Amino acid sequence: MVDSILTSIGGQVSRYGHCLIISICLLMLAVCGCGGGSQPTPGPPQVTGPFSNASVRGNYAFSFSGASTSGFFAVAGSFQANGAGNLTSGTMDINSGGSVLTNVSLTGTYNVTPNGQGTATLVASGGPSFNLHIVVITTARLLIARLDTNASGHGAADLQDANSFSSAIVNSQIAYRLFGVDGAGNPLASAGGFTTDATGALTAGVHDVSDNGSIMANQSLSGSATAASGPSGRGTLTLNTSLGTLHFAFYVVMQGITKLVEIDPGPNLTGETSNGSNGQADLPGCGPCVLVWNGVSNGSPFAAAGSYSVDGKGGISPGSIDVNNGSTVSTNSVSGTYSFAPQFRGVAAISLNGVTSNFAIYPMRGIVEMLQIDPGTVVRGMAFNDPFAGNPHRSLLFDGPFGFNFLGMPISGQPEQIGQITNQDTNSAGSGPVAGFMDVKSGATVTSNMGITGDFTLDGHGVGSVNLQTTAGTQRFILHATFNVLFVSADPHLVVAGAFEPQMH
């Protein structure tokens, strides 16, 4: 919100198609519900919906990461769900506190309630167990949160296409995003792009790194990848980077799209690959773009969401970006410039109210991965096309059921949330009530099925706000709507950005 804003995002899931895997990294979460003041206790909504254990069936690639008493952890793998509450088989790689377990088998169980919320347990053969909270977005996508008394984490699981296992990352153009911590436990983010030949060798590549605010920009990249195989779609990737040689396990979702986890003791990184775009001459699909950024800026947590357009001639036209920088919330006009080099990478200079930030940008599958390359920052996110640009009915985009997960890298001791809300805009007025449930970890206390009430507004330009009221207080988020509804917190005591993802059964 860091998923993986995105994911991280993340991830971003279209109402009208298969999921795109977006991690939104380095989201800084603060105390749940602070700033809400004294509020009446909301009545409990009803748990209704079309989902059940049968909504989760097949092979899913998954990843989740976060912070525990042992430090940063990252997990990626694949499980097979039988549609009846059992994870009958699977494989995963675990990197936690300097200890690495690779290619271990797993089994487990899961349970899904009618609104799509539920729980799952992953049991590694000869290793740890992970108790997870989930939200079903579609039968092809689940949101994940780890809410233990000694650990907080989040991620997603996506249905795998076995037909693309052997070719997903070889003989391809690939872009990637990584986040996590360096060997000293400091925040680290990286983005890059490369080409592989039929053997998996990297024939061309470039990357950027921000290691605790120390920038290594426009660095060369080499390495190799193995074709994924077996029922789990697992392969390996070696990257020779400015940080040294890094080794990863990856799990294929579909052609070009994989989930990564580093299998070296340190640094500890996780992320995704996607189909890259070599020699891109323009920002793909950005007219206008919506964006989410999050991370750390000069020692303060940072989150932003907004939109802008490009003119096809290297110019970024005026837009609006809402920022929560160290709990200071502001709305900023945006302008700037961008350009692309021959290989994968471009640069953008983006001005917010006259203050310019510089980004390395990597196009991938209609999305632009962005990593800030100003010293003292570890900020990254993504921009992608708004398919509803110019549509007069954009105010209707926040009507119906949505899942959410504050994606990214949490700070130890800060809370984690995952949940489901249903919005009602029966009069097509761009406003209405909100009801749902969330699971929350605050400190060492985990609370499940906390009732949510509230309200939202969204105008014809896709901008608005939502208030989520619980027994812990009220949270307010500024909204920027596209096929997902992006958000950034407007609460001075929360610094978080991410997405509400529409549920479809």
Short mmCIF file of C-alpha atoms in Angstrom, two decimals:
data_model
loop_
_atom_site.label_atom_id
_atom_site.label_comp_id
_atom_site.label_asym_id
_atom_site.label_seq_id
_atom_site.Cartn_x
_atom_site.Cartn_y
_atom_site.Cartn_z
CA MET A 1 0.00 0.00 0.00
CA VAL A 2 3.95 -1.08 -0.32
CA ASP A 3 2.57 -4.65 -1.87
CA SER A 4 2.33 -4.15 -3.01
CA ILE A 5 1.12 -0.66 -3.37
CA LEU A 6 1.03 -1.64 -5.04
CA THR A 7 2.12 -4.99 -5.11
CA SER A 8 1.91 -4.98 -4.73
CA ILE A 9 0.55 -3.41 -5.26
CA GLY A 10 0.78 -5.92 -5.05
CA GLY A 11 -1.91 -6.70 -7.24
CA GLN A 12 -4.40 -5.05 -9.59
CA VAL A 13 -7.40 -7.08 -10.76
CA SER A 14 -9.66 -5.92 -13.58
CA ARG A 15 -13.43 -6.32 -13.41
CA TYR A 16 -13.20 -7.37 -17.02
CA GLY A 17 -10.28 -9.77 -17.28
CA HIS A 18 -7.57 -11.87 -15.71
CA CYS A 19 -5.43 -10.48 -12.95
CA LEU A 20 -2.25 -8.51 -13.40
CA ILE A 21 0.23 -9.06 -10.63
CA ILE A 22 1.24 -5.82 -9.07
CA SER A 23 3.22 -5.59 -5.98
CA ILE A 24 3.08 -2.30 -4.06
CA CYS A 25 6.07 -2.24 -1.80
CA LEU A 26 7.28 -0.53 1.33
CA LEU A 27 3.92 0.64 2.64
CA MET A 28 4.31 2.19 6.07
CA LEU A 29 1.39 1.22 8.27
CA ALA A 30 0.51 3.19 11.38
CA VAL A 31 -1.85 2.64 14.26
CA CYS A 32 -5.23 1.32 13.14
CA GLY A 33 -8.07 3.74 13.64
CA CYS A 34 -6.13 6.57 15.23
CA GLY A 35 -7.51 10.02 14.64
CA GLY A 36 -11.08 8.82 14.60
CA GLY A 37 -12.04 10.39 17.89
CA SER A 38 -15.04 9.22 19.88
CA GLN A 39 -17.45 7.38 17.60
CA PRO A 40 -20.59 5.34 18.26
CA THR A 41 -20.07 1.61 18.07
CA PRO A 42 -21.24 0.40 14.67
CA GLY A 43 -23.72 -2.46 14.52
CA PRO A 44 -22.45 -5.71 13.02
CA PRO A 45 -23.17 -6.16 9.30
CA GLN A 46 -24.41 -9.49 7.98
CA VAL A 47 -21.95 -11.92 6.40
CA THR A 48 -23.43 -12.59 2.98
CA GLY A 49 -22.14 -13.40 -0.47
CA PRO A 50 -21.64 -16.11 -3.09
CA PHE A 51 -18.26 -17.47 -1.96
CA SER A 52 -17.39 -20.83 -0.37
CA ASN A 53 -14.53 -23.31 -0.23
CA ALA A 54 -15.47 -24.26 -3.80
CA SER A 55 -14.38 -20.75 -4.89
CA VAL A 56 -10.75 -21.79 -4.33
CA ARG A 57 -9.86 -24.69 -6.60
CA GLY A 58 -6.73 -25.44 -8.62
CA ASN A 59 -3.04 -24.55 -8.50
CA TYR A 60 -2.16 -21.07 -7.17
CA ALA A 61 1.20 -19.29 -7.06
CA PHE A 62 1.49 -17.22 -3.90
CA SER A 63 3.85 -14.91 -2.07
CA PHE A 64 3.71 -12.97 1.17
CA SER A 65 6.24 -11.04 3.21
CA GLY A 66 6.50 -8.90 6.30
CA ALA A 67 8.17 -8.44 9.66
CA SER A 68 8.45 -10.77 12.64
CA THR A 69 10.43 -10.88 15.86
CA SER A 70 13.20 -12.53 13.80
CA GLY A 71 13.25 -9.73 11.21
CA PHE A 72 11.97 -9.47 7.65
CA PHE A 73 10.55 -12.65 6.09
CA ALA A 74 9.54 -13.55 2.54
CA VAL A 75 7.73 -16.67 1.29
CA ALA A 76 6.76 -17.78 -2.21
CA GLY A 77 5.34 -21.02 -3.50
CA SER A 78 2.49 -22.90 -5.09
CA PHE A 79 -0.37 -24.88 -3.56
CA GLN A 80 -3.12 -27.07 -4.96
CA ALA A 81 -6.59 -26.40 -3.50
CA ASN A 82 -9.22 -29.12 -3.89
CA GLY A 83 -12.30 -26.89 -3.59
CA ALA A 84 -13.32 -28.59 -0.35
CA GLY A 85 -11.03 -26.92 2.19
CA ASN A 86 -7.80 -28.87 1.74
CA LEU A 87 -4.45 -27.90 0.25
CA THR A 88 -3.49 -31.31 -1.00
CA SER A 89 0.05 -30.55 -2.17
CA GLY A 90 2.48 -27.77 -2.95
CA THR A 91 5.99 -26.37 -2.74
CA MET A 92 7.43 -23.24 -1.16
CA ASP A 93 10.64 -21.33 -0.45
CA ILE A 94 11.07 -19.49 2.87
CA ASN A 95 13.59 -16.74 3.71
CA SER A 96 13.25 -15.60 7.32
CA GLY A 97 15.75 -13.94 9.64
CA GLY A 98 18.77 -15.16 7.66
CA SER A 99 17.50 -18.75 7.50
CA VAL A 100 16.52 -20.13 4.09
CA LEU A 101 14.47 -23.24 3.28
CA THR A 102 14.21 -24.08 -0.42
CA ASN A 103 11.82 -26.22 -2.44
CA VAL A 104 10.02 -27.72 0.57
CA SER A 105 6.72 -29.54 0.16
CA LEU A 106 3.56 -28.25 1.83
CA THR A 107 0.04 -29.25 2.73
CA GLY A 108 -2.68 -27.38 4.56
CA THR A 109 -6.31 -26.39 4.97
CA TYR A 110 -8.51 -23.36 4.24
CA ASN A 111 -12.00 -22.09 4.97
CA VAL A 112 -13.96 -19.42 3.05
CA THR A 113 -17.06 -17.60 4.36
CA PRO A 114 -19.85 -16.29 2.05
CA ASN A 115 -18.36 -12.75 1.75
CA GLY A 116 -15.02 -14.19 0.59
CA GLN A 117 -13.09 -13.79 3.84
CA GLY A 118 -11.48 -16.80 5.39
CA THR A 119 -8.40 -18.47 6.81
CA ALA A 120 -5.72 -20.83 5.55
CA THR A 121 -2.89 -22.80 7.13
CA LEU A 122 0.26 -23.74 5.22
CA VAL A 123 2.33 -26.54 6.75
CA ALA A 124 5.88 -26.95 5.41
CA SER A 125 7.34 -30.45 5.52
CA GLY A 126 10.01 -30.35 8.21
CA GLY A 127 9.53 -26.58 8.58
CA PRO A 128 7.22 -23.93 10.00
CA SER A 129 3.48 -23.50 9.67
CA PHE A 130 1.84 -20.23 8.57
CA ASN A 131 -1.63 -19.20 9.73
CA LEU A 132 -3.08 -16.82 7.15
CA HIS A 133 -6.15 -14.63 6.71
CA ILE A 134 -7.51 -14.47 3.15
CA VAL A 135 -10.03 -12.60 1.01
CA VAL A 136 -11.26 -14.13 -2.25
CA ILE A 137 -11.27 -11.49 -5.01
CA THR A 138 -12.11 -13.92 -7.83
CA THR A 139 -11.66 -17.65 -8.27
CA ALA A 140 -8.30 -16.68 -9.81
CA ARG A 141 -7.05 -14.35 -7.04
CA LEU A 142 -6.80 -14.27 -3.25
CA LEU A 143 -5.45 -11.59 -0.94
CA ILE A 144 -3.32 -12.86 1.95
CA ALA A 145 -2.33 -11.50 5.35
CA ARG A 146 -0.27 -13.12 8.08
CA LEU A 147 -1.59 -11.92 11.43
CA ASP A 148 0.27 -13.76 14.21
CA THR A 149 1.10 -12.39 17.64
CA ASN A 150 4.79 -12.28 16.63
CA ALA A 151 4.55 -11.51 12.88
CA SER A 152 2.70 -9.35 10.34
CA GLY A 153 2.74 -9.91 6.61
CA HIS A 154 0.72 -9.73 3.44
CA GLY A 155 0.63 -10.81 -0.17
CA ALA A 156 -1.55 -12.57 -2.74
CA ALA A 157 -2.18 -15.87 -4.51
CA ASP A 158 -3.05 -16.16 -8.21
CA LEU A 159 -4.28 -19.08 -10.30
CA GLN A 160 -1.51 -20.65 -12.39
CA ASP A 161 -1.51 -21.34 -16.12
CA ALA A 162 0.42 -24.61 -16.43
CA ASN A 163 0.70 -24.19 -20.21
CA SER A 164 3.14 -21.30 -19.72
CA PHE A 165 5.46 -22.93 -17.16
CA SER A 166 8.31 -23.90 -19.47
CA SER A 167 8.35 -20.68 -21.50
CA ALA A 168 7.33 -18.07 -18.91
CA ILE A 169 10.74 -16.51 -18.36
CA VAL A 170 12.98 -17.87 -21.16
CA ASN A 171 13.26 -16.40 -24.66
CA SER A 172 11.39 -13.36 -23.36
CA GLN A 173 11.55 -9.68 -22.50
CA ILE A 174 11.11 -9.38 -18.74
CA ALA A 175 10.80 -6.51 -16.28
CA TYR A 176 10.99 -7.01 -12.53
CA ARG A 177 10.37 -5.27 -9.21
CA LEU A 178 11.96 -6.22 -5.89
CA PHE A 179 11.66 -4.99 -2.33
CA GLY A 180 12.76 -6.09 1.11
CA VAL A 181 15.78 -5.42 3.30
CA ASP A 182 19.54 -5.38 2.88
CA GLY A 183 21.94 -7.41 5.02
CA ALA A 184 21.67 -4.85 7.82
CA GLY A 185 17.87 -4.90 7.82
CA ASN A 186 17.46 -1.53 6.06
CA PRO A 187 14.75 -1.00 3.40
CA LEU A 188 15.78 -1.80 -0.16
CA ALA A 189 13.97 -1.59 -3.49
CA SER A 190 15.05 -2.36 -7.04
CA ALA A 191 13.58 -2.37 -10.55
CA GLY A 192 15.03 -3.60 -13.81
CA GLY A 193 14.55 -5.23 -17.19
CA PHE A 194 16.30 -7.87 -19.28
CA THR A 195 16.04 -10.16 -22.30
CA THR A 196 16.57 -13.92 -22.13
CA ASP A 197 17.44 -16.28 -24.97
CA ALA A 198 16.08 -19.79 -25.50
CA THR A 199 18.52 -21.19 -22.92
CA GLY A 200 17.51 -18.64 -20.28
CA ALA A 201 20.72 -16.60 -20.47
CA LEU A 202 20.30 -12.86 -19.93
CA THR A 203 21.49 -11.27 -23.15
CA ALA A 204 20.81 -7.65 -22.16
CA GLY A 205 19.74 -5.96 -18.99
CA VAL A 206 19.76 -2.84 -16.82
CA HIS A 207 18.55 -2.05 -13.30
CA ASP A 208 18.29 0.57 -10.54
CA VAL A 209 18.63 0.13 -6.77
CA SER A 210 17.77 2.23 -3.74
CA ASP A 211 19.45 0.71 -0.68
CA ASN A 212 18.34 2.66 2.39
CA GLY A 213 18.42 5.83 0.29
CA SER A 214 21.76 5.12 -1.39
CA ILE A 215 21.08 5.15 -5.14
CA MET A 216 22.74 2.91 -7.76
CA ALA A 217 21.19 4.11 -11.02
CA ASN A 218 21.24 2.69 -14.54
CA GLN A 219 23.44 -0.32 -13.73
CA SER A 220 24.18 -3.18 -16.11
CA LEU A 221 22.58 -6.56 -15.44
CA SER A 222 23.41 -10.14 -16.42
CA GLY A 223 22.46 -13.63 -15.24
CA SER A 224 20.40 -16.65 -16.20
CA ALA A 225 17.03 -18.31 -15.66
CA THR A 226 15.86 -21.91 -15.69
CA ALA A 227 12.58 -22.98 -17.23
CA ALA A 228 9.89 -23.69 -14.65
CA SER A 229 8.77 -27.29 -14.33
CA GLY A 230 6.71 -29.71 -12.27
CA PRO A 231 3.24 -29.22 -10.87
CA SER A 232 4.33 -26.14 -8.90
CA GLY A 233 5.75 -24.19 -11.86
CA ARG A 234 8.97 -23.49 -9.95
CA GLY A 235 12.13 -22.20 -11.58
CA THR A 236 15.24 -20.29 -10.56
CA LEU A 237 16.68 -16.91 -11.55
CA THR A 238 20.22 -15.60 -11.04
CA LEU A 239 20.85 -11.85 -11.33
CA ASN A 240 24.33 -10.32 -11.34
CA THR A 241 23.58 -6.87 -9.94
CA SER A 242 25.23 -3.87 -8.31
CA LEU A 243 24.38 -5.59 -5.01
CA GLY A 244 26.28 -8.72 -6.06
CA THR A 245 24.93 -12.02 -7.37
CA LEU A 246 21.38 -12.68 -6.20
CA HIS A 247 19.59 -16.04 -6.45
CA PHE A 248 15.81 -16.40 -6.57
CA ALA A 249 13.16 -19.07 -6.76
CA PHE A 250 10.18 -18.08 -8.89
CA TYR A 251 6.68 -19.50 -9.32
CA VAL A 252 4.86 -18.94 -12.61
CA VAL A 253 1.39 -17.39 -12.71
CA MET A 254 1.15 -16.97 -16.48
CA GLN A 255 3.41 -16.06 -19.39
CA GLY A 256 6.06 -13.63 -18.14
CA ILE A 257 4.41 -13.17 -14.73
CA THR A 258 6.04 -14.86 -11.76
CA LYS A 259 6.39 -14.44 -8.00
CA LEU A 260 9.96 -14.19 -6.68
CA VAL A 261 11.68 -14.88 -3.38
CA GLU A 262 15.41 -14.59 -2.77
CA ILE A 263 17.05 -17.81 -1.61
CA ASP A 264 20.29 -16.21 -0.33
CA PRO A 265 20.56 -15.53 3.42
CA GLY A 266 20.89 -11.79 2.71
CA PRO A 267 19.72 -9.43 1.42
CA ASN A 268 16.17 -10.72 1.73
CA LEU A 269 14.08 -9.66 -1.26
CA THR A 270 10.75 -10.55 -2.81
CA GLY A 271 8.87 -9.30 -5.84
CA GLU A 272 7.51 -10.16 -9.27
CA THR A 273 8.44 -10.35 -12.91
CA SER A 274 6.20 -9.27 -15.76
CA ASN A 275 6.44 -8.96 -19.52
CA GLY A 276 8.83 -6.10 -20.23
CA SER A 277 9.06 -3.71 -23.14
CA ASN A 278 12.48 -3.16 -24.71
CA GLY A 279 13.01 0.08 -26.62
CA GLN A 280 9.67 1.51 -25.56
CA ALA A 281 9.25 4.95 -27.11
CA ASP A 282 6.29 6.11 -25.03
CA LEU A 283 4.62 5.42 -21.72
CA PRO A 284 2.29 2.52 -22.58
CA GLY A 285 -1.39 3.03 -21.98
CA CYS A 286 -1.11 6.22 -19.97
CA GLY A 287 -3.74 8.67 -21.01
CA PRO A 288 -4.43 9.38 -18.22
CA CYS A 289 -2.43 7.26 -15.82
CA VAL A 290 -3.36 6.49 -12.25
CA LEU A 291 -0.56 5.80 -9.80
CA VAL A 292 0.37 4.65 -6.33
CA TRP A 293 3.71 5.38 -4.67
CA ASN A 294 4.87 4.39 -1.21
CA GLY A 295 7.99 3.94 0.88
CA VAL A 296 10.32 6.13 2.92
CA SER A 297 11.34 9.67 2.06
CA ASN A 298 14.17 11.23 4.08
CA GLY A 299 13.37 9.10 7.09
CA SER A 300 9.59 9.58 7.02
CA PRO A 301 6.98 7.09 5.80
CA PHE A 302 5.52 8.18 2.46
CA ALA A 303 2.40 7.25 0.50
CA ALA A 304 0.65 8.78 -2.51
CA ALA A 305 -2.11 8.16 -5.03
CA GLY A 306 -3.28 10.24 -7.98
CA SER A 307 -3.37 10.64 -11.74
CA TYR A 308 -1.69 12.43 -14.64
CA SER A 309 -1.51 12.27 -18.45
CA VAL A 310 1.33 12.10 -20.97
CA ASP A 311 1.37 13.97 -24.26
CA GLY A 312 3.33 11.44 -26.33
CA LYS A 313 6.14 13.99 -26.78
CA GLY A 314 7.97 13.61 -23.49
CA GLY A 315 5.67 15.80 -21.41
CA ILE A 316 3.59 14.98 -18.36
CA SER A 317 0.49 17.15 -18.35
CA PRO A 318 -1.15 18.62 -15.26
CA GLY A 319 -2.72 16.18 -12.86
CA SER A 320 -3.40 15.79 -9.15
CA ILE A 321 -1.62 13.57 -6.61
CA ASP A 322 -2.62 13.21 -2.95
CA VAL A 323 0.34 12.66 -0.65
CA ASN A 324 0.72 11.51 2.95
CA ASN A 325 4.33 12.34 3.83
CA GLY A 326 5.23 11.65 7.43
CA SER A 327 1.57 12.17 8.42
CA THR A 328 1.33 15.50 6.56
CA VAL A 329 -1.50 15.18 4.04
CA SER A 330 -1.60 17.38 0.92
CA THR A 331 -3.12 17.60 -2.55
CA ASN A 332 -0.54 18.49 -5.21
CA SER A 333 -0.65 19.61 -8.82
CA VAL A 334 1.64 17.54 -11.04
CA SER A 335 3.65 18.18 -14.18
CA GLY A 336 6.95 16.96 -15.59
CA THR A 337 8.88 15.25 -18.37
CA TYR A 338 9.89 11.70 -19.34
CA SER A 339 12.11 9.90 -21.85
CA PHE A 340 13.23 6.37 -22.73
CA ALA A 341 16.61 4.86 -23.54
CA PRO A 342 16.94 2.00 -26.05
CA GLN A 343 16.90 -0.74 -23.39
CA PHE A 344 13.86 -1.07 -21.14
CA ARG A 345 14.63 1.84 -18.89
CA GLY A 346 13.34 5.40 -18.94
CA VAL A 347 13.44 8.37 -16.61
CA ALA A 348 10.75 10.74 -15.39
CA ALA A 349 11.07 14.07 -13.60
CA ILE A 350 7.77 14.65 -11.80
CA SER A 351 7.02 17.95 -10.09
CA LEU A 352 4.56 18.11 -7.19
CA ASN A 353 3.65 21.73 -6.43
CA GLY A 354 6.98 22.76 -7.95
CA VAL A 355 9.18 20.23 -6.11
CA THR A 356 10.72 17.72 -8.55
CA SER A 357 11.29 14.02 -7.87
CA ASN A 358 13.24 11.79 -10.27
CA PHE A 359 12.24 8.23 -11.14
CA ALA A 360 13.63 5.32 -13.12
CA ILE A 361 10.72 3.84 -15.05
CA TYR A 362 10.29 0.38 -16.57
CA PRO A 363 7.29 -0.42 -18.82
CA MET A 364 5.72 -3.82 -18.22
CA ARG A 365 2.52 -5.23 -19.71
CA GLY A 366 0.79 -1.86 -19.95
CA ILE A 367 2.06 -0.75 -16.55
CA VAL A 368 5.00 1.46 -15.66
CA GLU A 369 7.09 0.41 -12.66
CA MET A 370 8.59 3.47 -10.93
CA LEU A 371 11.55 3.70 -8.53
CA GLN A 372 12.60 7.05 -7.12
CA ILE A 373 16.32 7.70 -7.66
CA ASP A 374 16.78 10.73 -5.45
CA PRO A 375 19.21 10.13 -2.54
CA GLY A 376 17.55 9.61 0.83
CA THR A 377 14.44 7.92 -0.61
CA VAL A 378 13.24 4.35 -0.92
CA VAL A 379 10.01 5.08 -2.78
CA ARG A 380 8.50 2.98 -5.52
CA GLY A 381 5.18 2.14 -7.07
CA MET A 382 3.50 2.02 -10.43
CA ALA A 383 1.42 3.93 -12.93
CA PHE A 384 -1.07 2.34 -15.30
CA ASN A 385 -3.76 3.23 -17.76
CA ASP A 386 -7.17 4.37 -16.60
CA PRO A 387 -9.53 2.49 -18.96
CA PHE A 388 -12.46 4.65 -17.85
CA ALA A 389 -10.90 7.96 -18.89
CA GLY A 390 -13.64 10.29 -20.11
CA ASN A 391 -16.40 7.94 -19.01
CA PRO A 392 -19.15 10.00 -17.35
CA HIS A 393 -20.12 7.06 -15.15
CA ARG A 394 -16.83 6.67 -13.31
CA SER A 395 -18.61 7.62 -10.09
CA LEU A 396 -20.28 4.19 -10.24
CA LEU A 397 -16.97 2.30 -10.00
CA PHE A 398 -17.15 1.96 -6.22
CA ASP A 399 -20.49 0.14 -6.14
CA GLY A 400 -20.56 -3.48 -4.93
CA PRO A 401 -18.20 -5.81 -3.03
CA PHE A 402 -14.45 -5.12 -2.69
CA GLY A 403 -11.55 -6.80 -0.91
CA PHE A 404 -8.60 -4.91 0.50
CA ASN A 405 -5.23 -5.60 2.04
CA PHE A 406 -2.75 -2.92 3.10
CA LEU A 407 -0.02 -4.29 0.89
CA GLY A 408 3.69 -3.72 1.29
CA MET A 409 6.44 -4.12 3.84
CA PRO A 410 5.19 -3.49 7.38
CA ILE A 411 7.26 -2.03 10.17
CA SER A 412 7.63 -4.36 13.15
CA GLY A 413 5.05 -3.55 15.82
CA GLN A 414 2.71 -1.66 13.50
CA PRO A 415 -0.71 -3.08 12.59
CA GLU A 416 -1.91 -5.04 9.59
CA GLN A 417 -5.43 -5.16 8.08
CA ILE A 418 -7.27 -7.29 5.57
CA GLY A 419 -10.98 -7.23 4.89
CA GLN A 420 -14.05 -6.99 2.69
CA ILE A 421 -16.58 -4.19 2.22
CA THR A 422 -19.77 -3.87 0.21
CA ASN A 423 -20.76 -0.42 -1.07
CA GLN A 424 -24.25 0.60 -2.18
CA ASP A 425 -24.84 3.30 -4.78
CA THR A 426 -28.39 2.34 -5.63
CA ASN A 427 -29.32 5.81 -6.92
CA SER A 428 -26.20 6.13 -9.11
CA ALA A 429 -25.30 9.25 -7.19
CA GLY A 430 -21.61 8.49 -6.63
CA SER A 431 -22.16 8.03 -2.90
CA GLY A 432 -23.61 5.58 -0.45
CA PRO A 433 -23.17 3.43 2.65
CA VAL A 434 -20.36 0.95 3.31
CA ALA A 435 -20.53 -2.24 5.40
CA GLY A 436 -18.15 -5.13 5.93
CA PHE A 437 -15.58 -6.82 8.13
CA MET A 438 -11.84 -6.69 8.66
CA ASP A 439 -9.21 -8.75 10.46
CA VAL A 440 -6.70 -6.57 12.30
CA LYS A 441 -3.43 -7.07 14.13
CA SER A 442 -2.45 -4.17 16.40
CA GLY A 443 0.54 -4.74 18.67
CA ALA A 444 0.36 -8.39 19.67
CA THR A 445 -3.45 -8.49 19.52
CA VAL A 446 -5.25 -10.07 16.58
CA THR A 447 -8.96 -9.27 16.15
CA SER A 448 -11.00 -11.17 13.56
CA ASN A 449 -14.30 -10.14 11.99
CA MET A 450 -14.28 -6.55 13.26
CA GLY A 451 -17.44 -4.94 11.88
CA ILE A 452 -17.13 -2.00 9.46
CA THR A 453 -19.71 0.67 8.68
CA GLY A 454 -19.19 3.93 6.85
CA ASP A 455 -19.85 5.88 3.67
CA PHE A 456 -18.15 6.90 0.43
CA THR A 457 -18.32 9.59 -2.24
CA LEU A 458 -16.83 9.47 -5.74
CA ASP A 459 -17.27 12.12 -8.41
CA GLY A 460 -17.42 11.82 -12.19
CA HIS A 461 -13.64 12.28 -12.38
CA GLY A 462 -13.07 9.21 -10.21
CA VAL A 463 -11.91 11.17 -7.15
CA GLY A 464 -13.53 10.89 -3.73
CA SER A 465 -13.17 9.48 -0.24
CA VAL A 466 -14.31 6.64 1.98
CA ASN A 467 -14.75 6.51 5.75
CA LEU A 468 -14.39 3.12 7.46
CA GLN A 469 -15.70 3.10 11.00
CA THR A 470 -14.98 0.28 13.47
CA THR A 471 -14.91 -0.13 17.23
CA ALA A 472 -11.30 1.08 17.04
CA GLY A 473 -12.24 4.41 15.42
CA THR A 474 -12.59 5.84 11.91
CA GLN A 475 -10.16 5.71 9.02
CA ARG A 476 -10.54 8.07 6.04
CA PHE A 477 -9.01 7.44 2.63
CA ILE A 478 -8.80 9.60 -0.49
CA LEU A 479 -9.88 7.63 -3.58
CA HIS A 480 -8.71 7.62 -7.20
CA ALA A 481 -10.84 5.20 -9.20
CA THR A 482 -9.92 3.01 -12.13
CA PHE A 483 -10.77 -0.71 -12.57
CA ASN A 484 -9.49 -0.89 -8.99
CA VAL A 485 -10.10 1.98 -6.61
CA LEU A 486 -6.74 3.29 -5.42
CA PHE A 487 -6.45 4.95 -2.04
CA VAL A 488 -4.11 6.93 0.17
CA SER A 489 -4.84 7.59 3.81
CA ALA A 490 -6.04 11.08 4.76
CA ASP A 491 -5.51 10.34 8.46
CA PRO A 492 -2.38 11.98 9.92
CA HIS A 493 -1.87 8.85 12.02
CA LEU A 494 -1.90 6.50 9.03
CA VAL A 495 0.60 6.50 6.15
CA VAL A 496 -0.64 3.93 3.69
CA ALA A 497 -1.67 3.55 0.05
CA GLY A 498 -3.12 0.65 -1.88
CA ALA A 499 -6.23 -0.55 -3.70
CA PHE A 500 -9.75 -1.79 -3.13
CA GLU A 501 -10.12 -4.72 -5.55
CA PRO A 502 -13.61 -5.56 -6.92
CA GLN A 503 -14.83 -9.04 -6.05
CA MET A 504 -16.30 -11.21 -8.80
CA HIS A 505 -17.55 -14.75 -8.28
#
